[in-house]
Amino acid sequence: MTDRPTDFSKLPSYTAPRRSIFSARKFALMASVVAGLGVATYGLTPSNNFDLLTTTAHAQVNKEVRQVQQPVGFADIVERVKPSVISVRVKIAEKQVSSDSADNGDNPFPPGSPMERFFKRFGGPDGFPGGRGGRGGRGGGQVTGQGSGFFISADGFAVTNNHVVDGADKVEVTTDDGKTHTAKVIGTDPRTDLALIKVDGVSNLPFAKLSDGQPRIGDWVLAVGNPFGLGGTVTAGIVSARGRDIGNGPYDDFIQIDAPVNKGNSGGPTFNTEGDVVGVNTAIYSPSGGSVGIAFAIPASTVKSVVQQLKDKGSVSRGWIGVQIQQVTPEIADSLGLKKTEGALVAEPQPNGPAAKAGVESGDVITRVNDLPVKDARELARTIGGMAPGQTVKLVVVHKGQDKILSMTLGELPNAKQAKADTDQNDDGGGKATRGSVTVPNLGLTLAPATSVAGAGKEGVVVTNVDPNSPSAERGFKEGDVIVEVAGKLVSTPGEVREAITAARADNKNSVLVRVKSGDSSRFVAMPVAKG
């Protein structure tokens, strides 16, 4: 009997098995996973053999990486410009410190002194050897400070800040290669905080070029200097803003940068990516004393003008027209019938000054100097200050609603006077109420003729009382102020003030322009006119 396999299909109970499609798919999926793992394992196993699949993939990735633009660094620029930057060390004979300086925190210098300004900006405590006292040793008799600067010529001329070298008895500079030289101060300009110094007996020094153009907001910049005595420090950032006014003076026109700048960077350069100096670092905004990403630099255009004059004659001469000016606010523009809040409002021309001689009057708005538009009062100050004394200029002014062209010869800015916007309104008045005082309810002022108040002069009406809840109080009126003019008309009695306000209300004006004298300064104030 031959043994044969049993044919189960012949059995009565047999049912043919169904082919499973799921099982076939599952098998194929498992097979592909196993194959993939095998390839991956082969590719990760150290071997001298090459797998065709992995070699092609890596080649493609490498090719794509090479095509991506790599990040641009600043090493080439720094290598070229860094040798022109110097560390500046000053020594000042120690002066007697006033007794009230003990309340000045870590600042060991008298209030208002040059070194106090240095300390507040970029000086100690870390900028001074000997610790937090600022003295260079026990009984040394000298105070030392540090800043930065940079050469602008191969024969040793260098730029730094005025507040770095102001009052210095000795100035030393250390170059990038570690050599120390004695420098002398050629000239300083406190109004722009610039100084020119000179190292003698040297030649072929590396120097930086001042930029001919203006930086754009968003441009990369590099700050190089001597923060906290760490010479040759480089930081990078961008131009954050231009034309900043930080209240430093009438010629503020700073570049704001966010490159980290700290104490000791003062006087150092800010470079653009072409290696040209676009500004000189001069101030930081720092509640904590360290960099918070807000620093200010003097534009290269200003540096060029100032440094050339310092080099030629050791000082700076500026044009002067002799006016007290102020901003044109929306209220003032409405009172004068101006379409735009632009120009510089003349509060008062100084007697016998160039402007007065040319016919400029109080209430005029200067809108152009030659072909240059005047945006505001500070722009007028910068424009005139950048011109040479003796130069003839044409002014376009709005006089009683009409354009008027005047020609004048600029004078020279006196040491004690500046063509600037009038911001000093803190002079205390001495007016006192008298029998002739009259209250003007709409203004919240009590007024008296100037002739009835001792020491008030003969012109205008004196403010003898101010309602603290009135519009006048909100606009800075105080006792002792003298109202000279209302709505373009001179006034000498409280009644004339009332009449001018009544006339303005009848003309449906929203405000009336009042000229006020506080001490030696004048200003215009737009007062709202109550209706009904």
C-alpha positions in Angstrom: 0.0 0.0 0.0 1.4 3.2 -1.1 1.3 6.0 1.4 -0.2 9.1 -0.3 -1.0 12.5 1.2 -4.6 12.7 2.2 -6.7 14.8 -0.2 -8.8 16.8 2.3 -10.8 18.2 -0.5 -12.5 14.9 -1.0 -13.8 14.9 2.5 -17.5 15.9 2.9 -16.8 18.5 5.6 -14.1 20.3 3.7 -14.6 23.9 2.7 -11.9 25.5 0.5 -10.0 28.2 2.3 -10.4 31.8 1.1 -7.3 33.7 0.0 -6.6 36.6 2.5 -5.9 39.9 0.7 -5.1 41.6 4.1 -2.4 39.0 4.8 -0.7 39.6 1.5 -0.6 43.4 2.1 0.6 42.9 5.6 3.4 40.7 4.4 4.4 43.2 1.7 4.5 46.0 4.3 6.6 44.0 6.7 8.9 43.0 3.9 9.5 46.7 2.9 10.1 47.7 6.6 12.7 44.9 7.0 14.4 45.9 3.7 14.5 49.5 4.8 16.0 48.7 8.2 18.5 46.6 6.5 19.6 49.4 4.2 19.7 51.8 7.1 21.7 49.4 9.2 24.1 49.0 6.3 24.4 52.7 5.8 25.2 53.3 9.5 27.7 50.4 9.8 31.3 51.5 9.6 32.7 50.1 6.4 34.8 50.9 3.5 32.0 49.7 1.2 29.6 52.3 -0.2 25.9 51.9 -0.6 24.5 53.5 -3.8 21.4 54.9 -2.2 23.0 56.6 0.8 25.9 58.0 -1.2 23.5 59.7 -3.6 21.4 61.2 -0.8 24.5 62.6 1.1 25.8 64.1 -2.1 22.5 65.9 -2.8 22.4 67.3 0.8 26.0 68.6 0.6 25.3 70.2 -2.7 22.2 72.1 -1.2 24.1 73.2 1.9 26.9 74.7 -0.3 24.3 76.6 -2.3 22.9 78.3 0.9 24.5 81.7 1.6 26.6 81.5 4.8 26.1 84.1 7.5 28.3 87.2 6.9 30.7 88.1 9.8 32.6 91.3 10.5 36.1 89.9 11.0 37.5 91.4 7.8 36.1 94.9 8.6 37.3 94.7 12.2 40.8 93.7 11.1 40.9 96.8 8.9 39.5 99.4 11.2 40.4 98.3 14.7 44.1 99.6 14.6 42.7 103.2 14.2 40.9 103.1 17.5 42.6 104.3 20.7 42.0 104.2 24.4 42.1 107.6 26.1 43.2 108.0 29.6 43.0 111.4 31.4 44.4 112.7 34.6 42.8 115.7 36.4 44.1 117.4 39.5 41.9 116.4 42.4 39.8 119.4 43.7 38.1 119.9 47.0 34.8 118.0 46.9 31.8 119.9 48.3 30.1 118.5 51.4 26.8 117.9 49.6 28.5 115.5 47.2 28.1 112.8 49.8 24.5 112.5 48.8 25.5 111.9 45.2 25.8 108.1 45.4 29.0 106.7 44.0 29.7 109.9 42.1 32.7 111.6 43.9 32.6 114.8 41.9 30.8 118.2 42.6 27.5 118.6 40.8 27.9 120.4 37.4 31.6 119.7 37.2 33.1 118.2 34.0 34.0 115.0 35.7 30.5 114.6 37.1 29.2 114.6 33.5 31.9 112.2 32.5 31.0 109.9 35.4 27.2 110.0 34.6 27.8 109.1 31.0 30.7 106.7 30.5 33.0 107.1 33.5 33.4 105.3 36.8 33.1 103.5 38.9 34.8 100.8 36.7 36.4 103.5 34.6 38.5 104.7 37.5 41.4 102.9 39.0 41.4 102.5 42.7 37.9 101.2 43.2 34.6 103.0 43.7 36.0 106.1 45.2 37.4 107.3 41.8 40.7 108.3 43.3 43.9 106.9 41.9 45.4 105.9 45.2 45.7 107.1 48.7 46.8 110.7 48.7 47.6 110.5 45.0 46.2 114.0 44.3 44.8 113.1 41.0 41.6 111.7 39.5 41.8 109.5 36.5 39.2 108.5 33.9 39.1 106.6 30.7 37.4 106.9 27.3 37.9 106.1 23.7 38.8 107.9 20.4 40.2 107.3 16.9 42.8 108.7 14.6 41.6 110.7 11.6 45.0 111.3 10.1 48.4 109.5 9.8 50.2 112.3 11.6 48.4 111.8 14.9 45.2 113.9 14.9 42.4 112.0 16.8 38.8 112.6 17.7 37.2 112.0 21.1 34.4 113.6 23.3 34.8 116.9 25.0 33.5 115.4 28.3 36.4 112.9 28.2 39.2 115.5 28.1 37.4 118.5 29.5 39.6 120.0 32.3 42.3 117.3 31.9 45.8 118.1 33.0 47.3 115.1 31.1 46.0 113.0 28.3 47.4 109.7 27.3 46.3 107.4 24.4 47.0 103.7 24.0 47.0 102.3 20.5 45.8 98.9 19.4 49.3 97.5 19.5 49.7 98.5 23.1 51.9 101.6 22.7 51.2 104.6 24.9 51.6 108.2 23.8 51.1 111.6 25.4 48.5 113.7 23.6 47.6 117.4 23.7 44.2 118.9 23.4 43.9 121.0 20.2 40.4 122.3 20.8 37.0 121.4 22.2 33.4 122.1 21.4 31.1 121.6 24.4 27.9 122.3 22.3 28.5 119.1 20.3 30.6 117.3 22.9 33.5 116.9 20.4 37.3 117.3 21.0 40.3 117.2 18.8 43.6 115.8 20.3 47.1 115.3 18.8 49.9 112.9 19.3 53.2 114.5 18.2 56.3 112.8 16.8 54.5 110.0 15.0 53.7 109.2 11.4 52.1 106.5 9.3 49.5 105.8 11.9 46.4 103.8 10.9 43.5 106.2 10.7 39.7 106.0 10.0 37.8 107.9 7.3 34.7 109.8 8.2 31.7 108.7 6.1 30.5 111.0 3.3 26.9 109.7 3.4 24.1 109.2 5.9 23.4 105.8 7.4 20.0 104.3 6.8 17.8 103.0 9.6 18.4 99.3 9.8 22.1 99.4 8.5 24.6 97.3 10.3 27.1 99.2 12.5 30.1 98.3 14.6 31.1 100.2 17.8 34.8 99.9 18.8 36.1 101.3 22.0 37.4 100.9 25.6 34.4 99.9 27.8 35.3 99.6 31.4 39.0 99.8 30.4 38.8 96.8 28.2 40.5 98.3 25.1 39.8 97.1 21.6 36.3 95.8 22.3 34.0 95.4 19.3 30.2 95.2 19.4 27.7 95.0 16.5 24.2 96.3 16.0 22.0 98.3 13.7 21.0 102.0 13.2 17.8 102.2 15.3 16.9 105.8 14.5 18.2 109.1 13.3 17.7 112.8 14.2 17.3 112.0 17.9 17.0 115.0 20.3 18.0 113.9 23.8 17.9 117.3 25.5 21.7 117.6 25.4 21.8 120.9 23.6 20.3 123.0 20.8 22.2 121.1 18.1 21.1 117.6 19.1 20.9 115.4 15.9 22.0 112.0 17.2 22.1 108.6 15.5 20.6 106.0 17.7 22.2 102.5 17.6 21.6 99.3 19.5 25.2 98.0 19.4 26.2 97.4 23.1 27.9 100.6 24.3 29.1 101.0 27.9 31.0 103.3 30.1 34.4 103.9 28.5 33.1 103.7 24.9 32.6 107.5 25.0 34.4 109.2 22.1 34.8 105.9 20.2 33.8 105.4 16.6 30.8 103.7 15.1 31.7 102.1 11.7 29.5 101.1 8.8 30.1 97.9 6.9 32.4 99.8 4.5 34.7 100.6 7.3 33.9 104.3 7.4 33.0 106.2 10.6 29.3 107.2 10.6 29.2 108.5 14.2 31.1 109.2 17.5 29.6 107.5 20.5 28.7 110.1 23.1 25.8 109.0 25.3 23.7 106.0 26.5 20.3 105.6 27.9 20.9 103.3 30.9 18.7 103.1 34.0 21.0 100.3 35.3 24.3 101.8 34.3 25.0 99.1 31.7 24.0 98.8 28.0 20.3 98.3 27.4 20.6 98.6 23.6 20.1 102.4 23.3 23.2 104.5 22.5 23.6 107.8 20.7 26.3 108.9 18.3 27.2 112.3 16.8 26.8 112.1 13.0 29.9 112.1 10.8 28.7 115.2 9.0 28.7 117.2 12.3 32.1 115.7 13.2 33.6 116.9 9.9 32.5 120.5 10.3 33.5 120.8 13.9 36.8 119.0 13.7 37.9 121.2 10.7 37.3 124.4 12.7 39.1 122.9 15.7 42.1 122.0 13.6 42.2 125.5 11.9 41.6 127.7 14.9 41.1 125.6 18.0 37.4 126.7 18.5 34.1 126.7 16.6 32.2 129.7 15.3 28.5 129.5 14.6 26.0 131.6 12.8 23.5 133.5 14.9 20.3 135.4 14.0 19.3 136.5 17.5 15.8 135.2 18.2 14.0 133.3 20.9 12.1 130.5 19.1 9.7 127.8 20.0 7.8 124.9 18.5 4.6 125.4 16.4 2.0 123.2 18.2 -1.3 122.3 16.6 -3.1 124.9 18.8 -0.6 127.6 17.8 -0.9 126.7 14.1 -4.7 127.0 14.5 -4.4 130.4 16.2 -2.1 131.7 13.4 -4.1 130.2 10.6 -1.3 127.9 9.5 -2.1 124.7 7.5 0.8 122.7 8.9 2.5 122.5 12.3 5.9 123.3 10.8 8.5 126.1 11.1 9.9 127.9 14.1 7.8 130.5 15.9 9.7 133.7 16.8 8.8 134.5 20.4 10.9 137.6 20.5 13.8 138.9 18.4 16.7 140.2 20.4 17.3 143.9 20.3 19.9 144.9 17.7 20.3 141.3 16.6 20.5 140.3 12.9 16.9 139.2 12.8 15.5 142.4 14.4 17.6 144.4 11.9 16.2 142.4 9.0 12.6 143.0 10.1 11.7 139.8 11.9 8.9 140.4 14.4 7.4 138.5 17.3 4.8 136.0 16.0 6.5 135.5 12.7 7.1 131.8 11.7 10.4 131.0 9.9 9.6 128.3 7.4 12.8 128.3 5.1 16.4 129.3 5.2 17.7 129.8 1.7 16.3 126.7 -0.1 16.2 124.5 3.1 12.8 123.9 4.7 12.5 124.4 8.5 10.6 121.6 10.1 10.8 122.8 13.7 12.6 125.1 16.0 15.5 122.8 16.6 16.1 122.3 12.9 16.4 126.1 12.5 19.0 126.2 15.3 21.0 123.4 13.7 20.8 125.0 10.2 21.8 128.4 11.3 24.5 127.0 13.7 26.0 125.1 10.8 26.6 128.3 8.8 29.5 130.7 9.1 29.2 134.1 10.7 29.0 136.9 8.1 27.2 134.7 5.6 24.1 136.3 3.9 21.0 134.2 4.0 17.4 134.5 2.9 14.6 133.7 5.4 11.0 132.9 4.4 8.7 133.9 7.2 4.9 133.8 7.6 4.0 137.3 8.8 0.4 137.9 9.7 -0.7 135.1 7.4 1.4 136.1 4.4 4.8 134.8 3.2 7.6 137.3 3.4 11.2 137.0 2.2 13.9 138.7 4.3 17.7 139.0 3.7 20.1 139.1 6.6 23.8 138.7 7.5 24.5 136.2 10.2 26.2 137.3 13.3 28.5 135.1 15.5 26.9 133.2 18.3 28.0 134.8 21.6 29.4 132.6 24.3 26.5 133.4 26.7 23.7 133.2 24.2 22.4 130.5 21.9 20.0 130.4 19.0 17.8 127.8 20.6 14.3 126.8 21.4 13.1 128.4 24.6 12.7 125.5 27.0 13.6 127.3 30.3 10.3 128.2 31.8 11.2 127.7 35.5 12.0 131.3 36.4 10.0 132.2 39.5 7.9 135.3 39.2 7.6 138.0 41.8 4.2 139.4 41.1 1.8 140.1 44.0 -1.9 140.9 44.0 -2.7 144.6 44.1 -5.8 146.7 44.3 -6.0 147.0 40.5 -6.1 143.2 40.0 -8.9 141.9 37.9 -10.0 138.2 37.4 -10.5 136.9 33.9 -12.7 133.8 34.6 -12.4 132.2 31.2 -8.6 132.1 31.6 -8.4 131.4 35.3 -6.1 134.3 35.8 -6.0 137.4 38.0 -4.3 140.3 36.2 -3.0 143.7 37.0 -1.3 146.4 34.9 2.4 146.1 34.9 2.7 149.7 36.0 0.9 148.9 39.3 3.3 146.0 40.2 6.7 146.9 41.6 9.5 145.6 39.4 7.2 144.5 36.6 8.2 147.2 34.1 5.9 149.3 32.1 4.6 146.9 29.4 1.8 144.4 29.6 -0.2 143.0 32.4 1.1 140.9 35.3 -0.3 137.6 36.4 -1.0 138.0 40.1 -2.9 134.7 40.7 -3.5 131.5 38.8 -6.4 129.2 39.4 -4.8 125.7 39.8 -7.7 124.0 38.0 -7.7 126.4 35.0 -6.4 126.1 31.4 -3.8 128.7 32.3 -2.3 126.5 35.0 -2.2 123.5 32.6 -0.2 125.7 30.2 2.4 126.8 32.7 1.3 130.2 33.7 2.5 131.3 37.1 2.5 134.4 39.3 4.8 137.1 38.0 4.4 136.2 34.3 3.8 139.3 32.1 1.2 139.0 29.3 2.5 141.4 26.6 0.3 140.6 23.6 -3.0 138.8 22.9 -4.1 137.9 19.4 -1.4 140.0 17.9 -2.3 143.2 19.9 -0.3 144.7 22.6 -2.1 144.9 26.0 -1.5 147.1 29.0 -4.7 146.5 31.1 -6.8 143.5 32.1 -9.7 145.1 30.1 -7.7 144.9 26.9 -7.1 141.2 27.5 -10.8 140.6 27.9 -11.6 142.6 24.8 -9.1 140.6 22.7 -10.6 137.3 24.0 -14.2 138.5 23.3 -13.1 139.4 19.7 -11.6 136.0 19.2 -14.7 134.3 20.4 -16.8 136.5 18.1 -14.6 135.3 15.1 -15.4 131.7 16.1 -11.8 131.0 16.9 -10.9 127.9 19.0 -7.9 129.6 20.7 -6.1 132.8 21.0 -2.4 133.3 20.9 -0.9 135.0 24.0 2.7 136.2 24.3 4.1 135.8 27.8 7.4 137.0 29.3 8.9 135.0 32.1 12.0 136.7 33.4 14.3 137.3 30.4 12.5 134.8 28.1 9.4 135.0 26.0 7.0 132.4 24.6 3.7 132.1 22.9 0.8 130.2 24.5 -2.3 129.1 22.7 -5.2 129.6 25.1 -8.6 128.0 24.4 -11.5 130.4 23.9 -14.6 129.5 25.9 -17.8 129.8 23.9 -21.4 130.4 25.0 
